[in-house]
């Protein structure tokens, strides 16, 4: 019974300690989501126009910044912007805003299209202080894991909860972006 009680008390810490595993590029070791599909008997200009329509819709909603296109190469590229806000509960409530930017590239050539999401960075604003860092640094993806001999204190638990939630948000938003682009390319 005592072990069961201990497990129940530690469950929130164990659950919050689970990390999102971001896909990484094998060459650069940076976060990179990608999807490639063959679209038989579909001309490059049709694929390009489908992608352009999706980019235009996203641009109207204000989520894309500076769309670049090279129709002859079948390439569309833009920065996508996501914002997530938290309230960090310590003795005072401290507002934190994370602005996530990443590059969305779509290449349509030879009956194939490839979606690549890369160049992730975060802009963190706590109170009136802003810092910018690559996402790999924010989530310590390129560092050795540190072992911990004691349980995290309350502030560390809150930080861990926020980081895990932000990681899930980035992962789910990236997968959603690819899913929507796949749907647009299939029409």
Coordinates of N, CA and C in Angstrom, one line a residue:
X1 N 0.8 -1.2 0.0 CA 0.0 0.0 0.0 C 0.9 1.3 0.0
X2 N 2.0 1.2 0.8 CA 2.9 2.4 0.9 C 3.5 2.6 -0.5
X3 N 3.9 1.6 -1.2 CA 4.5 1.7 -2.6 C 3.4 2.3 -3.6
X4 N 2.2 1.9 -3.4 CA 1.2 2.4 -4.3 C 0.9 3.9 -4.1
X5 N 0.9 4.3 -2.8 CA 0.8 5.7 -2.5 C 1.9 6.5 -3.0
X6 N 3.2 6.0 -2.9 CA 4.3 6.7 -3.4 C 4.2 6.8 -4.9
X7 N 3.8 5.8 -5.6 CA 3.6 5.8 -7.1 C 2.6 6.9 -7.5
X8 N 1.5 6.9 -6.8 CA 0.4 7.9 -7.0 C 0.9 9.3 -6.8
X9 N 1.7 9.5 -5.8 CA 2.3 10.9 -5.5 C 3.3 11.3 -6.6
X10 N 4.1 10.3 -7.1 CA 5.1 10.6 -8.1 C 4.6 10.6 -9.5
X11 N 3.4 10.1 -9.8 CA 2.9 10.0 -11.1 C 2.9 11.3 -11.9
X12 N 2.4 12.4 -11.3 CA 2.5 13.7 -12.0 C 3.9 14.1 -12.4
X13 N 4.9 13.8 -11.6 CA 6.3 14.1 -11.9 C 6.8 13.2 -13.0
X14 N 6.4 11.9 -12.9 CA 6.9 10.9 -14.0 C 6.2 11.3 -15.3
X15 N 4.9 11.6 -15.3 CA 4.3 11.9 -16.6 C 4.8 13.2 -17.2
X16 N 5.1 14.2 -16.3 CA 5.6 15.5 -16.9 C 7.0 15.3 -17.3
X17 N 7.7 14.3 -16.9 CA 9.1 14.2 -17.3 C 9.3 13.5 -18.7
X18 N 8.2 13.0 -19.2 CA 8.2 12.4 -20.6 C 8.5 13.5 -21.6
X19 N 9.5 13.2 -22.4 CA 9.8 14.3 -23.4 C 9.3 13.9 -24.8
X20 N 9.0 15.0 -25.6 CA 8.7 14.8 -27.0 C 10.0 14.6 -27.7
X21 N 10.0 13.6 -28.5 CA 11.3 13.3 -29.3 C 11.1 14.0 -30.7
X22 N 11.8 15.0 -30.9 CA 11.7 15.8 -32.2 C 12.5 15.0 -33.2
X23 N 12.0 14.9 -34.5 CA 12.8 14.4 -35.6 C 13.9 15.3 -35.9
X24 N 15.1 14.8 -36.1 CA 16.3 15.6 -36.5 C 16.9 15.2 -37.8
X25 N 17.5 16.2 -38.5 CA 18.2 15.9 -39.7 C 19.5 15.2 -39.4
X26 N 19.7 14.1 -40.1 CA 20.9 13.3 -39.8 C 22.2 14.0 -40.0
X27 N 22.2 15.0 -40.9 CA 23.5 15.7 -41.2 C 23.7 16.9 -40.3
X28 N 22.7 17.7 -40.0 CA 22.9 18.9 -39.2 C 22.5 18.6 -37.7
X29 N 21.8 17.6 -37.5 CA 21.3 17.3 -36.1 C 20.4 18.4 -35.6
X30 N 19.7 19.1 -36.5 CA 18.7 20.1 -36.1 C 17.3 19.5 -36.3
X31 N 16.4 20.1 -35.6 CA 15.0 19.7 -35.7 C 14.5 19.9 -37.2
X32 N 13.9 18.8 -37.7 CA 13.5 18.9 -39.1 C 12.4 17.9 -39.3
X33 N 11.2 18.3 -39.7 CA 10.1 17.5 -40.1 C 10.1 17.4 -41.6
X34 N 9.8 16.3 -42.2 CA 9.7 16.2 -43.7 C 8.7 15.1 -44.1
X35 N 8.2 15.3 -45.3 CA 7.3 14.4 -45.9 C 7.5 14.4 -47.4
X36 N 7.5 13.3 -48.0 CA 7.7 13.2 -49.5 C 6.6 12.3 -50.1
X37 N 6.0 12.7 -51.2 CA 4.9 11.9 -51.8 C 5.0 12.0 -53.3
X38 N 4.7 10.8 -53.9 CA 4.6 10.8 -55.4 C 3.2 11.1 -55.8
X39 N 3.1 11.9 -56.8 CA 1.7 12.2 -57.3 C 1.8 11.9 -58.8
X40 N 1.5 10.7 -59.2 CA 1.7 10.3 -60.6 C 0.8 11.1 -61.5
X41 N 1.3 11.4 -62.7 CA 0.6 12.1 -63.7 C 0.0 13.4 -63.3
X42 N 0.7 14.1 -62.5 CA 0.3 15.4 -62.1 C 1.5 16.4 -62.5
X43 N 1.2 17.3 -63.3 CA 2.2 18.3 -63.8 C 2.7 19.1 -62.7
X44 N 4.0 19.5 -62.9 CA 4.7 20.3 -61.8 C 3.9 21.6 -61.6
X45 N 3.4 22.3 -62.6 CA 2.7 23.6 -62.4 C 1.4 23.4 -61.6
X46 N 0.7 22.2 -61.7 CA -0.5 21.9 -60.9 C -0.1 21.8 -59.5
X47 N 1.0 21.0 -59.2 CA 1.4 20.8 -57.8 C 1.9 22.1 -57.2
X48 N 2.6 22.9 -58.0 CA 3.0 24.2 -57.6 C 1.8 25.1 -57.2
X49 N 0.8 25.1 -58.1 CA -0.4 26.0 -57.8 C -1.2 25.5 -56.6
X50 N -1.2 24.2 -56.3 CA -1.9 23.7 -55.1 C -1.1 24.2 -53.9
X51 N 0.2 24.1 -53.9 CA 1.0 24.6 -52.8 C 0.9 26.1 -52.6
X52 N 0.9 26.8 -53.8 CA 0.7 28.3 -53.7 C -0.6 28.7 -53.1
X53 N -1.7 27.9 -53.4 CA -3.0 28.2 -52.8 C -2.9 28.1 -51.3
X54 N -2.3 27.0 -50.8 CA -2.2 26.8 -49.4 C -1.3 27.9 -48.7
X55 N -0.2 28.3 -49.3 CA 0.6 29.3 -48.8 C -0.2 30.6 -48.8
X56 N -0.9 30.9 -49.8 CA -1.7 32.1 -49.9 C -2.8 32.2 -48.7
X57 N -3.4 31.0 -48.5 CA -4.4 31.0 -47.4 C -3.8 31.2 -46.0
X58 N -2.6 30.6 -45.8 CA -1.9 30.7 -44.5 C -1.4 32.2 -44.4
X59 N -1.0 32.8 -45.5 CA -0.5 34.1 -45.5 C -1.6 35.1 -45.1
X60 N -2.8 34.9 -45.6 CA -4.0 35.7 -45.3 C -4.3 35.6 -43.8
X61 N -4.1 34.5 -43.2 CA -4.4 34.3 -41.7 C -3.3 34.9 -40.9
X62 N -2.2 35.4 -41.5 CA -1.1 36.1 -40.7 C -0.1 35.1 -40.1
X63 N -0.2 33.8 -40.4 CA 0.8 32.9 -39.9 C 2.0 32.7 -40.6
X64 N 2.1 33.2 -41.9 CA 3.3 33.1 -42.7 C 3.9 34.5 -42.8
X65 N 5.2 34.5 -42.9 CA 6.0 35.7 -43.0 C 6.8 35.6 -44.3
X66 N 6.7 36.6 -45.2 CA 7.5 36.7 -46.4 C 7.6 35.4 -47.2
X67 N 6.5 35.1 -47.9 CA 6.5 34.0 -48.8 C 7.5 34.2 -50.0
X68 N 8.3 33.3 -50.3 CA 9.2 33.3 -51.4 C 8.9 32.2 -52.4
X69 N 8.9 32.5 -53.6 CA 8.6 31.5 -54.6 C 9.5 31.5 -55.8
X70 N 9.8 30.3 -56.3 CA 10.6 30.2 -57.5 C 9.9 29.1 -58.3
X71 N 9.0 29.6 -59.2 CA 8.1 28.6 -59.9 C 8.9 27.7 -60.8
X72 N 9.9 28.2 -61.5 CA 10.7 27.4 -62.4 C 11.4 26.2 -61.6
X73 N 11.7 26.4 -60.4 CA 12.3 25.3 -59.5 C 11.3 24.6 -58.7
X74 N 10.0 25.0 -58.8 CA 8.9 24.3 -58.1 C 9.1 24.5 -56.6
X75 N 9.6 25.7 -56.1 CA 9.9 25.9 -54.7 C 9.1 27.0 -54.1
X76 N 8.5 26.8 -53.0 CA 7.8 27.8 -52.2 C 8.4 27.7 -50.8
X77 N 8.7 28.8 -50.2 CA 9.3 28.9 -48.8 C 8.8 30.1 -48.1
X78 N 8.6 29.9 -46.8 CA 8.2 30.9 -45.9 C 8.5 30.6 -44.5
X79 N 8.5 31.6 -43.6 CA 8.6 31.4 -42.2 C 7.2 31.3 -41.7
X80 N 7.0 30.4 -40.7 CA 5.7 30.2 -40.1 C 5.8 30.7 -38.6
X81 N 4.8 31.3 -38.1 CA 4.9 31.9 -36.8 C 3.8 31.3 -35.9
X82 N 4.2 30.8 -34.7 CA 3.3 30.2 -33.7 C 3.5 31.0 -32.4
X83 N 2.5 31.2 -31.6 CA 2.7 31.9 -30.3 C 2.0 31.0 -29.2
X84 N 2.7 30.9 -28.1 CA 2.1 30.1 -27.0 C 2.4 31.0 -25.7
X85 N 1.4 31.2 -24.9 CA 1.6 32.0 -23.7 C 1.3 31.1 -22.4
X86 N 2.1 31.4 -21.4 CA 2.0 30.7 -20.1 C 2.0 31.7 -19.0
X87 N 1.5 31.2 -17.9 CA 1.6 32.0 -16.6 C 2.4 31.1 -15.7
X88 N 3.6 31.5 -15.4 CA 4.6 30.8 -14.5 C 4.2 31.1 -13.1
X89 N 3.8 30.1 -12.3 CA 3.3 30.3 -11.0 C 4.4 30.1 -10.0
X90 N 5.0 31.2 -9.5 CA 5.9 31.1 -8.4 C 5.2 32.0 -7.3
X91 N 6.0 32.7 -6.6 CA 5.3 33.6 -5.6 C 4.5 34.6 -6.2
X92 N 4.9 35.1 -7.4 CA 4.1 36.0 -8.2 C 3.8 35.3 -9.5
X93 N 2.7 35.7 -10.2 CA 2.4 35.1 -11.5 C 3.2 35.9 -12.5
X94 N 4.1 35.2 -13.2 CA 5.0 35.8 -14.2 C 4.5 35.3 -15.6
X95 N 4.1 36.3 -16.5 CA 3.7 35.9 -17.8 C 4.9 35.5 -18.7
X96 N 4.8 34.4 -19.5 CA 5.9 34.0 -20.4 C 5.2 33.8 -21.8
X97 N 5.8 34.4 -22.8 CA 5.3 34.2 -24.2 C 6.4 33.6 -25.0
X98 N 6.1 32.5 -25.7 CA 7.0 31.9 -26.6 C 6.5 32.1 -28.0
X99 N 7.4 32.6 -28.9 CA 7.0 32.8 -30.3 C 8.0 31.8 -31.0
X100 N 7.4 30.8 -31.7 CA 8.1 29.8 -32.4 C 8.1 30.2 -33.9
X101 N 9.2 30.2 -34.5 CA 9.3 30.4 -36.0 C 10.0 29.2 -36.6
X102 N 9.5 28.8 -37.7 CA 10.2 27.8 -38.5 C 10.0 28.0 -40.0
X103 N 10.8 27.4 -40.8 CA 10.7 27.6 -42.2 C 9.9 26.4 -42.8
X104 N 8.9 26.8 -43.6 CA 8.1 25.8 -44.4 C 8.6 25.8 -45.8
X105 N 9.1 24.7 -46.3 CA 9.5 24.6 -47.7 C 8.7 23.6 -48.4
X106 N 8.3 23.8 -49.6 CA 7.6 22.8 -50.4 C 8.3 22.8 -51.8
X107 N 8.8 21.7 -52.2 CA 9.4 21.5 -53.5 C 8.5 20.6 -54.3
X108 N 8.1 21.0 -55.5 CA 7.2 20.2 -56.4 C 7.9 20.0 -57.7
X109 N 8.4 18.8 -58.0 CA 9.1 18.5 -59.2 C 8.9 17.1 -59.6
X110 N 8.8 16.8 -60.9 CA 8.8 15.5 -61.4 C 7.8 14.5 -60.7
X111 N 6.6 15.0 -60.6 CA 5.5 14.2 -60.0 C 5.7 13.8 -58.5
X112 N 6.6 14.6 -57.9 CA 6.9 14.4 -56.5 C 6.8 15.7 -55.8
X113 N 6.3 15.7 -54.6 CA 6.4 16.9 -53.8 C 7.0 16.6 -52.4
X114 N 7.8 17.5 -51.9 CA 8.5 17.3 -50.6 C 8.2 18.5 -49.7
X115 N 7.7 18.2 -48.5 CA 7.5 19.2 -47.5 C 8.6 19.1 -46.5
X116 N 9.2 20.3 -46.2 CA 10.3 20.3 -45.2 C 10.0 21.4 -44.2
X117 N 10.0 21.1 -42.9 CA 9.9 22.1 -41.9 C 11.2 22.1 -41.1
X118 N 11.9 23.3 -41.1 CA 13.2 23.3 -40.5 C 13.5 24.7 -40.0
X119 N 14.7 24.9 -39.5 CA 15.2 26.3 -39.0 C 14.3 26.8 -37.8
X120 N 14.0 25.9 -36.9 CA 13.1 26.3 -35.7 C 13.9 27.2 -34.8
X121 N 13.3 28.3 -34.4 CA 13.8 29.2 -33.3 C 12.7 29.6 -32.4
X122 N 13.1 30.0 -31.2 CA 12.2 30.6 -30.3 C 12.5 32.0 -29.8
X123 N 11.5 32.7 -29.6 CA 11.7 34.1 -29.0 C 10.9 34.0 -27.7
X124 N 11.6 34.1 -26.6 CA 11.0 34.0 -25.3 C 10.9 35.4 -24.7
X125 N 9.7 35.7 -24.2 CA 9.5 37.0 -23.5 C 9.0 36.7 -22.1
X126 N 9.8 37.1 -21.1 CA 9.4 37.0 -19.7 C 9.4 38.4 -19.2
X127 N 8.3 38.8 -18.7 CA 8.1 40.2 -18.3 C 8.4 41.1 -19.5
X128 N 9.4 41.9 -19.5 CA 9.8 42.7 -20.6 C 11.1 42.3 -21.2
X129 N 11.6 41.2 -20.9 CA 12.9 40.7 -21.3 C 12.7 39.7 -22.4
X130 N 13.3 39.8 -23.6 CA 13.2 38.9 -24.7 C 14.5 38.3 -25.0
X131 N 14.5 37.0 -25.3 CA 15.7 36.3 -25.7 C 15.3 35.4 -26.9
X132 N 16.3 35.2 -27.8 CA 16.1 34.4 -29.0 C 17.1 33.3 -29.0
X133 N 16.6 32.1 -29.3 CA 17.5 30.9 -29.3 C 17.0 29.9 -30.3
X134 N 17.9 29.0 -30.8 CA 17.4 27.9 -31.6 C 16.6 26.9 -30.7
X135 N 15.7 26.3 -31.3 CA 14.9 25.4 -30.5 C 15.7 24.2 -29.9
X136 N 16.8 23.8 -30.5 CA 17.6 22.8 -30.0 C 18.2 23.2 -28.7
X137 N 18.5 24.5 -28.5 CA 19.1 25.0 -27.3 C 18.0 25.1 -26.2
X138 N 16.8 25.5 -26.6 CA 15.7 25.7 -25.6 C 15.4 24.3 -25.0
X139 N 15.3 23.3 -25.8 CA 15.0 22.0 -25.3 C 16.2 21.1 -25.0
X140 N 17.4 21.7 -25.0 CA 18.6 21.0 -24.7 C 18.8 19.7 -25.5
X141 N 18.5 19.8 -26.8 CA 18.5 18.6 -27.6 C 19.9 18.1 -27.9
X142 N 20.9 19.0 -27.9 CA 22.2 18.6 -28.3 C 23.2 18.5 -27.1
X143 N 22.6 18.4 -25.9 CA 23.4 18.3 -24.7 C 23.3 16.9 -24.1
X144 N 24.3 16.6 -23.3 CA 24.3 15.3 -22.6 C 23.1 15.4 -21.5
X145 N 22.5 14.3 -21.3 CA 21.4 14.3 -20.2 C 22.1 14.3 -18.9
X146 N 21.6 15.1 -18.0 CA 22.1 15.2 -16.6 C 21.3 14.3 -15.7
X147 N 21.9 13.6 -14.9 CA 21.2 12.7 -13.9 C 20.9 13.5 -12.7
X148 N 19.8 13.2 -12.1 CA 19.3 14.0 -10.9 C 19.2 13.0 -9.7
X149 N 19.8 13.3 -8.6 CA 19.7 12.5 -7.5 C 18.5 12.8 -6.6
X150 N 17.9 14.0 -6.7 CA 16.8 14.4 -5.9 C 15.6 14.8 -6.8
X151 N 14.4 14.8 -6.3 CA 13.2 15.2 -7.0 C 13.3 16.7 -7.3
X152 N 12.8 17.2 -8.4 CA 12.8 18.6 -8.7 C 11.9 19.3 -7.7
X153 N 12.3 20.6 -7.4 CA 11.5 21.4 -6.5 C 10.3 21.9 -7.3
X154 N 9.4 22.7 -6.6 CA 8.2 23.1 -7.2 C 8.4 24.0 -8.5
X155 N 9.4 24.9 -8.4 CA 9.7 25.8 -9.6 C 10.2 25.0 -10.7
X156 N 11.1 24.0 -10.4 CA 11.6 23.1 -11.5 C 10.5 22.3 -12.1
X157 N 9.6 21.8 -11.3 CA 8.5 21.1 -11.8 C 7.6 21.9 -12.8
X158 N 7.4 23.2 -12.4 CA 6.6 24.1 -13.2 C 7.4 24.4 -14.5
X159 N 8.7 24.6 -14.5 CA 9.5 24.8 -15.7 C 9.4 23.6 -16.6
X160 N 9.5 22.4 -16.0 CA 9.5 21.2 -16.8 C 8.1 21.0 -17.4
X161 N 7.0 21.3 -16.7 CA 5.7 21.2 -17.2 C 5.5 22.2 -18.4
X162 N 6.0 23.4 -18.3 CA 5.9 24.4 -19.4 C 6.7 23.9 -20.6
X163 N 7.9 23.5 -20.4 CA 8.7 23.0 -21.5 C 8.1 21.8 -22.2
X164 N 7.6 20.9 -21.4 CA 7.0 19.7 -22.0 C 5.7 20.1 -22.8
X165 N 4.9 21.0 -22.3 CA 3.7 21.5 -23.0 C 4.1 22.2 -24.3
X166 N 5.2 23.0 -24.2 CA 5.6 23.8 -25.4 C 6.2 22.8 -26.4
X167 N 6.9 21.8 -26.0 CA 7.4 20.8 -26.9 C 6.3 20.1 -27.6
X168 N 5.3 19.7 -26.9 CA 4.1 19.0 -27.5 C 3.4 20.0 -28.5
X169 N 3.3 21.2 -28.1 CA 2.7 22.2 -29.0 C 3.4 22.4 -30.3
X170 N 4.7 22.4 -30.2 CA 5.6 22.6 -31.4 C 5.4 21.3 -32.3
X171 N 5.5 20.1 -31.6 CA 5.4 18.9 -32.3 C 4.0 18.7 -33.0
X172 N 3.0 19.0 -32.3 CA 1.6 18.8 -32.8 C 1.4 19.9 -33.9
X173 N 1.8 21.1 -33.7 CA 1.6 22.2 -34.8 C 2.4 21.8 -36.0
X174 N 3.6 21.3 -35.9 CA 4.4 20.9 -37.1 C 3.7 19.8 -37.8
X175 N 3.2 18.7 -37.1 CA 2.5 17.6 -37.7 C 1.2 18.1 -38.4
X176 N 0.5 19.0 -37.8 CA -0.7 19.6 -38.3 C -0.4 20.4 -39.6
X177 N 0.7 21.1 -39.6 CA 1.1 21.9 -40.8 C 1.3 20.9 -42.0
X178 N 2.1 19.8 -41.7 CA 2.3 18.9 -42.8 C 1.0 18.2 -43.2
X179 N 0.2 17.9 -42.3 CA -1.1 17.2 -42.6 C -2.0 18.1 -43.5
X180 N -2.0 19.4 -43.2 CA -2.8 20.4 -44.0 C -2.2 20.6 -45.4
X181 N -0.9 20.6 -45.4 CA -0.2 20.7 -46.7 C -0.5 19.5 -47.6
X182 N -0.4 18.3 -47.0 CA -0.7 17.1 -47.7 C -2.1 17.1 -48.3
X183 N -3.1 17.5 -47.5 CA -4.5 17.6 -47.9 C -4.6 18.6 -49.1
X184 N -3.9 19.7 -49.0 CA -4.0 20.7 -50.1 C -3.3 20.2 -51.3
X185 N -2.3 19.4 -51.2 CA -1.6 18.9 -52.4 C -2.4 17.7 -53.0
X186 N -3.3 17.1 -52.3 CA -4.1 16.0 -52.9 C -5.3 16.5 -53.6
X187 N -5.7 17.7 -53.5 CA -6.9 18.2 -54.1 C -6.7 18.5 -55.6

